[in-house]
Structure formats: C-alpha cells, structure tokens
CSV table of C-alpha atoms in Angstrom, one decimal:
chain,number,residue,atom,x,y,z
M,1,MET,CA,20.2,-12.2,-9.2
M,2,GLU,CA,22.4,-9.1,-9.9
M,3,ILE,CA,24.8,-8.0,-7.0
M,4,VAL,CA,27.3,-5.2,-6.4
M,5,ASN,CA,30.3,-6.3,-5.0
M,6,GLN,CA,28.6,-9.4,-3.9
M,7,THR,CA,26.9,-7.4,-1.4
M,8,ARG,CA,24.0,-5.5,-2.7
M,9,VAL,CA,20.9,-6.6,-4.6
M,10,THR,CA,20.2,-4.2,-7.4
M,11,GLU,CA,16.8,-5.5,-8.3
M,12,PHE,CA,14.1,-7.7,-7.0
M,13,VAL,CA,11.9,-10.4,-8.7
M,14,PHE,CA,8.2,-10.2,-8.4
M,15,LEU,CA,6.3,-13.8,-8.4
M,16,GLY,CA,3.1,-12.1,-9.1
M,17,LEU,CA,-0.5,-13.1,-8.7
M,18,THR,CA,-0.1,-16.3,-10.8
M,19,ASP,CA,2.3,-17.9,-13.2
M,20,ASN,CA,-0.6,-19.3,-15.4
M,21,TRP,CA,-0.3,-17.2,-18.7
M,22,VAL,CA,-4.0,-17.6,-19.4
M,23,VAL,CA,-5.1,-16.3,-16.2
M,24,GLU,CA,-2.3,-13.6,-16.4
M,25,ILE,CA,-4.1,-12.5,-19.8
M,26,ILE,CA,-7.7,-12.6,-18.3
M,27,SER,CA,-6.2,-10.8,-15.3
M,28,PHE,CA,-4.7,-8.0,-17.2
M,29,MET,CA,-7.9,-7.4,-19.3
M,30,GLY,CA,-9.9,-7.4,-15.9
M,31,PHE,CA,-7.7,-5.3,-13.8
M,32,SER,CA,-7.1,-2.9,-16.7
M,33,VAL,CA,-11.0,-2.4,-16.7
M,34,ILE,CA,-10.9,-1.9,-13.0
M,35,TYR,CA,-8.0,0.7,-13.2
M,36,VAL,CA,-9.7,2.8,-15.8
M,37,LEU,CA,-13.0,2.8,-14.0
M,38,THR,CA,-11.1,3.8,-10.6
M,39,LEU,CA,-9.6,6.8,-12.5
M,40,LEU,CA,-12.7,7.8,-14.4
M,41,GLY,CA,-15.1,7.5,-11.2
M,42,ASN,CA,-12.8,9.1,-8.8
M,43,ILE,CA,-12.0,12.1,-11.5
M,44,LEU,CA,-15.8,12.3,-12.0
M,45,ILE,CA,-16.3,12.6,-8.4
M,46,MET,CA,-13.8,15.5,-7.9
M,47,VAL,CA,-15.0,17.4,-10.9
M,48,THR,CA,-18.6,17.0,-9.7
M,49,ILE,CA,-17.8,18.6,-6.4
M,50,ILE,CA,-15.3,21.3,-7.7
M,51,PHE,CA,-18.1,22.5,-10.0
M,52,THR,CA,-21.4,22.2,-8.0
M,53,SER,CA,-21.5,25.1,-5.4
M,54,ARG,CA,-23.9,23.3,-3.0
M,55,LEU,CA,-21.3,20.6,-2.5
M,56,HIS,CA,-18.8,23.2,-1.1
M,57,ASN,CA,-18.9,22.0,2.5
M,58,PRO,CA,-16.6,19.8,4.9
M,59,MET,CA,-18.1,16.3,4.1
M,60,TYR,CA,-17.5,16.8,0.2
M,61,PHE,CA,-14.3,18.6,0.6
M,62,PHE,CA,-13.1,15.4,2.3
M,63,LEU,CA,-14.6,13.1,-0.3
M,64,SER,CA,-12.8,15.1,-3.0
M,65,ASN,CA,-9.6,14.5,-1.2
M,66,LEU,CA,-10.5,10.8,-0.7
M,67,SER,CA,-11.0,10.5,-4.7
M,68,PHE,CA,-7.6,12.2,-5.1
M,69,ILE,CA,-5.7,9.8,-2.6
M,70,ASP,CA,-7.7,6.7,-4.3
M,71,ILE,CA,-6.0,7.8,-7.7
M,72,CYS,CA,-2.6,8.0,-6.4
M,73,HIS,CA,-3.0,5.0,-4.2
M,74,SER,CA,-3.9,2.6,-7.0
M,75,SER,CA,-1.5,4.2,-9.5
M,76,VAL,CA,1.4,3.4,-7.3
M,77,THR,CA,0.8,-0.5,-7.7
M,78,VAL,CA,-1.7,-1.2,-10.5
M,79,PRO,CA,0.6,-0.2,-13.5
M,80,LYS,CA,3.4,-2.3,-12.2
M,81,LEU,CA,0.7,-5.2,-11.6
M,82,LEU,CA,-0.4,-4.7,-15.2
M,83,GLU,CA,2.9,-4.5,-16.5
M,84,GLY,CA,3.9,-8.0,-14.7
M,85,PHE,CA,0.8,-9.7,-16.4
M,86,LEU,CA,2.6,-9.2,-19.8
M,87,LEU,CA,6.1,-10.1,-18.8
M,88,GLU,CA,7.7,-13.5,-18.1
M,89,ARG,CA,10.1,-11.9,-15.7
M,90,LYS,CA,8.6,-9.5,-13.5
M,91,THR,CA,11.5,-7.2,-12.1
M,92,ILE,CA,11.9,-3.8,-10.3
M,93,SER,CA,15.1,-2.0,-9.4
M,94,PHE,CA,16.2,-1.5,-5.8
M,95,ASP,CA,15.5,2.1,-6.0
M,96,ASN,CA,12.2,2.0,-7.7
M,97,CYS,CA,11.2,-0.5,-5.1
M,98,ILE,CA,11.8,1.7,-2.4
M,99,THR,CA,10.2,4.8,-4.2
M,100,GLN,CA,7.1,2.4,-4.7
M,101,LEU,CA,7.1,1.5,-0.9
M,102,PHE,CA,7.3,5.2,0.0
M,103,PHE,CA,4.5,6.3,-2.0
M,104,LEU,CA,2.3,3.1,-1.1
M,105,HIS,CA,2.6,4.1,2.8
M,106,LEU,CA,2.2,7.7,2.0
M,107,PHE,CA,-1.2,7.3,0.1
M,108,ALA,CA,-2.4,4.3,2.3
M,109,CYS,CA,-1.5,6.5,5.7
M,110,ALA,CA,-3.1,9.5,4.3
M,111,GLU,CA,-6.2,7.7,3.5
M,112,ILE,CA,-6.4,6.1,7.1
M,113,PHE,CA,-6.1,9.5,8.7
M,114,LEU,CA,-8.7,11.0,6.1
M,115,LEU,CA,-11.3,8.2,6.8
M,116,THR,CA,-10.8,9.0,10.6
M,117,ILE,CA,-11.4,12.7,9.9
M,118,MET,CA,-14.4,11.9,7.9
M,119,ALA,CA,-16.0,9.9,10.8
M,120,TYR,CA,-15.4,12.9,13.1
M,121,ASP,CA,-16.9,15.0,10.8
M,122,ARG,CA,-19.9,12.9,10.7
M,123,TYR,CA,-19.9,12.6,14.5
M,124,VAL,CA,-19.9,16.7,15.0
M,125,ALA,CA,-22.6,17.0,12.0
M,126,ILE,CA,-25.1,14.4,13.7
M,127,CYS,CA,-24.4,14.5,17.3
M,128,THR,CA,-23.5,18.4,17.9
M,129,PRO,CA,-25.3,20.2,14.7
M,130,LEU,CA,-25.6,23.5,16.4
M,131,HIS,CA,-21.7,23.6,16.7
M,132,TYR,CA,-20.8,22.1,13.5
M,133,PRO,CA,-20.6,25.4,11.4
M,134,SER,CA,-18.0,26.6,13.7
M,135,VAL,CA,-16.1,23.4,14.7
M,136,MET,CA,-15.8,22.2,10.9
M,137,ASN,CA,-15.3,25.4,8.9
M,138,MET,CA,-13.2,25.4,5.8
M,139,ARG,CA,-10.1,26.7,7.6
M,140,VAL,CA,-10.3,23.8,9.9
M,141,CYS,CA,-10.8,21.4,7.3
M,142,VAL,CA,-7.8,22.6,5.2
M,143,GLN,CA,-5.7,22.4,8.5
M,144,LEU,CA,-6.9,18.9,8.9
M,145,VAL,CA,-6.0,17.9,5.5
M,146,PHE,CA,-2.5,19.5,5.7
M,147,ALA,CA,-2.1,17.5,9.0
M,148,LEU,CA,-3.0,14.1,7.4
M,149,TRP,CA,-0.6,14.7,4.6
M,150,LEU,CA,2.2,15.5,7.2
M,151,GLY,CA,1.4,12.6,9.4
M,152,GLY,CA,1.4,10.3,6.2
M,153,THR,CA,4.9,11.6,5.1
M,154,ILE,CA,6.3,11.1,8.7
M,155,HIS,CA,4.9,7.6,8.7
M,156,SER,CA,6.2,6.7,5.2
M,157,LEU,CA,9.7,8.2,5.9
M,158,VAL,CA,9.9,6.1,8.9
M,159,GLN,CA,8.8,2.9,7.1
M,160,THR,CA,11.2,3.7,4.2
M,161,PHE,CA,14.1,4.2,6.7
M,162,LEU,CA,13.4,0.9,8.6
M,163,THR,CA,13.5,-0.9,5.2
M,164,ILE,CA,16.8,0.8,3.4
M,165,ARG,CA,18.9,0.5,6.6
M,166,LEU,CA,19.1,-3.4,6.3
M,167,PRO,CA,21.6,-5.1,4.3
M,168,TYR,CA,20.2,-7.0,1.0
M,169,CYS,CA,22.5,-9.7,-0.3
M,170,GLY,CA,20.1,-12.1,-1.6
M,171,PRO,CA,17.9,-13.9,-2.3
M,172,ASN,CA,15.9,-11.2,-4.3
M,173,ILE,CA,12.5,-13.0,-4.9
M,174,ILE,CA,9.4,-10.9,-3.7
M,175,ASP,CA,6.3,-13.3,-3.3
M,176,SER,CA,3.9,-10.4,-4.4
M,177,TYR,CA,3.3,-8.0,-7.0
M,178,PHE,CA,4.4,-4.8,-5.4
M,179,CYS,CA,7.0,-3.7,-2.7
M,180,ASP,CA,6.1,-3.4,0.6
M,181,VAL,CA,7.8,-3.4,4.0
M,182,PRO,CA,7.0,-6.9,5.2
M,183,PRO,CA,8.0,-9.0,2.1
M,184,VAL,CA,11.0,-6.8,1.3
M,185,ILE,CA,12.6,-7.0,4.8
M,186,LYS,CA,12.3,-10.8,4.7
M,187,LEU,CA,14.9,-10.8,2.2
M,188,ALA,CA,17.2,-8.8,4.3
M,189,CYS,CA,20.6,-10.5,5.3
M,190,THR,CA,20.4,-10.0,9.0
M,191,ASP,CA,17.9,-10.5,11.9
M,192,THR,CA,14.7,-8.4,11.3
M,193,TYR,CA,12.8,-9.2,14.6
M,194,LEU,CA,13.4,-5.5,16.0
M,195,THR,CA,12.6,-4.1,12.7
M,196,GLY,CA,9.2,-6.2,12.4
M,197,MET,CA,8.5,-5.0,16.0
M,198,LEU,CA,9.0,-1.2,15.0
M,199,ILE,CA,6.7,-1.9,12.0
M,200,VAL,CA,3.9,-3.3,14.1
M,201,SER,CA,4.3,-0.3,16.6
M,202,ASN,CA,4.0,2.1,13.4
M,203,SER,CA,1.7,0.5,10.8
M,204,GLY,CA,-0.2,-1.8,12.7
M,205,THR,CA,-0.7,0.6,15.6
M,206,ILE,CA,-1.9,3.3,13.2
M,207,SER,CA,-4.3,1.0,11.6
M,208,LEU,CA,-5.8,-0.5,14.6
M,209,THR,CA,-6.0,2.7,16.7
M,210,CYS,CA,-7.6,4.5,13.8
M,211,PHE,CA,-10.2,1.7,13.3
M,212,LEU,CA,-11.1,1.5,16.8
M,213,ALA,CA,-11.4,5.3,16.9
M,214,LEU,CA,-13.8,4.9,14.0
M,215,VAL,CA,-15.7,2.1,15.5
M,216,THR,CA,-16.2,4.2,18.6
M,217,SER,CA,-17.5,7.4,16.5
M,218,TYR,CA,-20.0,5.3,14.4
M,219,THR,CA,-21.3,3.8,17.7
M,220,ILE,CA,-21.9,7.0,19.4
M,221,ILE,CA,-23.6,8.3,16.3
M,222,LEU,CA,-25.8,5.2,16.1
M,223,VAL,CA,-26.7,5.7,19.8
M,224,SER,CA,-27.5,9.4,19.1
M,225,LEU,CA,-29.7,8.7,16.1
M,226,ARG,CA,-32.7,7.7,18.6
M,227,LYS,CA,-33.1,11.2,19.3
M,228,GLN,CA,-33.5,12.2,15.8
M,229,SER,CA,-36.4,12.5,13.3
M,230,ALA,CA,-37.2,9.7,11.1
M,231,GLU,CA,-35.9,11.6,8.1
M,232,GLY,CA,-32.6,12.6,9.9
M,233,ARG,CA,-32.1,8.9,10.8
M,234,ARG,CA,-32.6,7.5,7.4
M,235,LYS,CA,-30.1,10.3,6.0
M,236,ALA,CA,-27.4,9.8,8.8
M,237,LEU,CA,-27.7,6.0,8.5
M,238,SER,CA,-27.3,6.2,4.6
M,239,THR,CA,-24.3,8.5,5.1
M,240,CYS,CA,-22.6,6.7,7.9
M,241,SER,CA,-23.2,3.0,6.4
M,242,ALA,CA,-21.5,4.0,3.2
M,243,HIS,CA,-18.5,5.5,5.3
M,244,PHE,CA,-18.2,2.4,7.4
M,245,MET,CA,-18.2,0.0,4.3
M,246,VAL,CA,-15.5,1.7,3.0
M,247,VAL,CA,-13.5,1.8,6.3
M,248,THR,CA,-14.2,-1.9,6.6
M,249,LEU,CA,-13.0,-2.8,3.1
M,250,PHE,CA,-10.0,-0.6,3.4
M,251,PHE,CA,-8.8,-1.2,7.2
M,252,GLY,CA,-9.5,-4.9,7.3
M,253,PRO,CA,-6.8,-5.9,5.0
M,254,CYS,CA,-4.3,-3.4,6.6
M,255,ILE,CA,-4.8,-4.6,9.9
M,256,PHE,CA,-4.7,-8.2,8.8
M,257,ILE,CA,-1.2,-7.6,7.1
M,258,TYR,CA,0.5,-5.1,9.2
M,259,THR,CA,-0.1,-6.4,12.7
M,260,ARG,CA,2.0,-9.4,12.2
M,261,PRO,CA,4.9,-8.5,9.8
M,262,ASP,CA,6.9,-11.5,10.8
M,263,THR,CA,4.2,-13.9,9.7
M,264,SER,CA,3.3,-14.3,6.1
M,265,TYR,CA,0.5,-16.5,4.3
M,266,SER,CA,-0.1,-17.2,0.8
M,267,VAL,CA,-3.4,-15.4,1.0
M,268,ASP,CA,-1.5,-12.1,1.9
M,269,LYS,CA,-1.2,-10.9,-1.8
M,270,VAL,CA,-4.9,-11.5,-2.5
M,271,VAL,CA,-5.7,-9.5,0.6
M,272,SER,CA,-3.4,-6.9,-0.7
M,273,VAL,CA,-5.7,-6.6,-3.9
M,274,PHE,CA,-8.5,-5.4,-1.9
M,275,TYR,CA,-6.9,-2.2,-0.6
M,276,THR,CA,-4.6,-1.4,-3.6
M,277,VAL,CA,-7.0,-2.3,-6.4
M,278,VAL,CA,-10.7,-2.9,-5.3
M,279,THR,CA,-11.3,-0.3,-2.5
M,280,PRO,CA,-10.3,2.7,-4.8
M,281,LEU,CA,-12.9,1.6,-7.4
M,282,LEU,CA,-15.5,0.8,-4.6
M,283,ASN,CA,-15.2,4.2,-3.1
M,284,PRO,CA,-16.7,6.3,-6.0
M,285,LEU,CA,-19.6,3.5,-6.5
M,286,ILE,CA,-20.3,3.5,-2.8
M,287,TYR,CA,-20.4,7.1,-2.3
M,288,THR,CA,-22.3,7.9,-5.4
M,289,LEU,CA,-24.9,5.1,-5.6
M,290,ARG,CA,-25.8,5.9,-2.1
M,291,ASN,CA,-25.7,9.6,-2.2
M,292,GLU,CA,-28.6,11.4,-3.8
M,293,GLU,CA,-26.9,14.9,-3.7
M,294,VAL,CA,-23.8,13.6,-5.6
M,295,LYS,CA,-26.1,11.7,-8.1
M,296,SER,CA,-28.2,14.9,-8.5
M,297,ALA,CA,-25.3,17.1,-9.0
M,298,MET,CA,-23.5,14.8,-11.6
M,299,LYS,CA,-26.9,14.8,-13.6
M,300,GLN,CA,-27.0,18.7,-13.6
M,301,LEU,CA,-23.2,18.9,-14.5
M,302,ARG,CA,-24.4,16.7,-17.6
M,303,GLN,CA,-27.3,18.7,-18.3
M,304,ARG,CA,-25.0,21.9,-18.2
M,305,GLN,CA,-22.3,20.1,-20.6
M,306,VAL,CA,-25.1,19.4,-23.0
M,307,VAL,CA,-26.4,23.0,-23.0
M,308,PHE,CA,-22.9,24.2,-23.6
M,309,MET,CA,-22.2,22.0,-26.4
M,310,LYS,CA,-25.3,22.9,-28.1
M,311,SER,CA,-24.7,26.6,-27.7
M,312,TYR,CA,-21.0,26.0,-29.0
M,313,LYS,CA,-22.5,24.5,-32.2
C-alpha cells in the first residue's frame, strides 16, 4: 500500500470477481464479447434512428439517448474489468478511482431519469393520445434530456464530494472490480455513518422514488388499455413490457445496493455486473427484438447500404 506522508492512500487494489486464473481467462473472453456486442448493438440503434426519418419522434429520440448512455455507462467499468482479468495485481490510482466513481454515477443517474421520462412519454401517448403532439414535442424532449443530464451531474458531484471529503489512510483493498461509493467509503479512516445516510438519501431515494413512479405509470397504462382496441392493446403491451423489463433489470440491482450502504454482502459485486455489464447489452436486444418498427428500419438501412455499395462499384 502506497501512502503519502503516512496519511493518504494513493492507489486502491481491486479483488475483482475471482482469483482463479482459469475463470479469469474464460471471463475475459466472455465479457469481451459482451462489451463488443454492447457497443455494436447500441451504435446500430443510434445510427438506425438517426438515418430513418419515420423514427424521428419522442419515443425513439429517447431510445437513441438510452443507447448513448448505455455505451458510456458500460465503458466506465468494463475496460477496467477486462484489464483486471489479465493482471495479477489489479490497481487503480486514487484520482482515477474518483474519476471512475464520478462518471459511473453520472451515467447511472442519467439512465434512471431517462427511463422515468420514457415511462412518462408512454403514459401520455397511451392515456392522452390527443394531447401527445403538444405535450411531447421535440422542444420539450430536448429540454427533458438537458434536465436529466443536469440532474445526473448534480447527483454525481454530490456523491463525489461525499467520498473525497473523507480521509483515506489505509487499508486500500476494494472487494469489487470498480470504484463505487459504498465500497470506497468503507476504507475511510473515520466514522462514515452520516455519509452512509446521505448516500441513502441521495442514490437510494432517487432509485426508489423513480422506480415507484415508473411502476405507477405502467399500472395506470395497463388499466387504461381496457379502453383500447385489440391492436392498440397489443402494440402498447409490447412497448411497455419491453420498457418495464429494462427498468426491472436496471433498478433492481441499484435499489439492492444503494438503499443499504453500511451493509455489504459477497453477492454485491455479482449484482453490480447486471447494471454495469449485462443491462447495457440487453437494452438493444429487448428494444429491437420486440419492436417491429426498429427491425424494419434496420432492414431498410441495410438494403440502402447494399444499393449504395453496388452503385459505388
């Protein structure tokens, strides 16, 4: 452990997901494939929405933003995870740890707010369709996206401040594969009870409140579907079930971890894999496999590319 003037830790050591080198090699190959598919899948969704004019509406505008956030969110933790699989000693400097922590909370909070906005968008579209064009116009959508990034930035700054204000003089072992507030503040050389409560009031409250708002929105939508035609019910259920699947996969681990910062379990880092690695991959799969419009747009984009290549030759 490196210490400056015997008072400040200058690096942290990750224990990682496993210490078995065979499992690490297999995990490296598996997570590498997942990361590449995450990047390709989300980039494909963004490109498809950008170059397909009929998808230029609020729902797909938010979906393209979700894909961008998923790329950023997974890129904060997965590259360091992959590097750790190849190294015997998995370290990160104090400054890089704080930087990783900041961007982790920035993108995670932005995704929480975006999923909440997407639920509101579906609520307006299904429950008050006549008012939808005026309520959810592109100007409002841009303002909502700006607000979610502002909210995510404020949240992340608060989390970072709560972390760096504490003294760290040892130990420096983090039982995880990335820097996050709960495992890092456990290493502080002071009582962190108050900081833990502030984390619950920040991360935990945001996660739980937004999740309850989402559940309420989707409940109201399901009740209102009784007034819809059979075709309308089918399309609404298909869209909302995809949204709710993503919400559950992302919010579940967040609520599990951030509503009890003073208590840690060995399963925590496995649960973290779901919202840092798995969910960013599942989002494009869920939204494309269950969405005929996106699949049709991707096919047309592919056909246009083939035509262009033939004309170029």
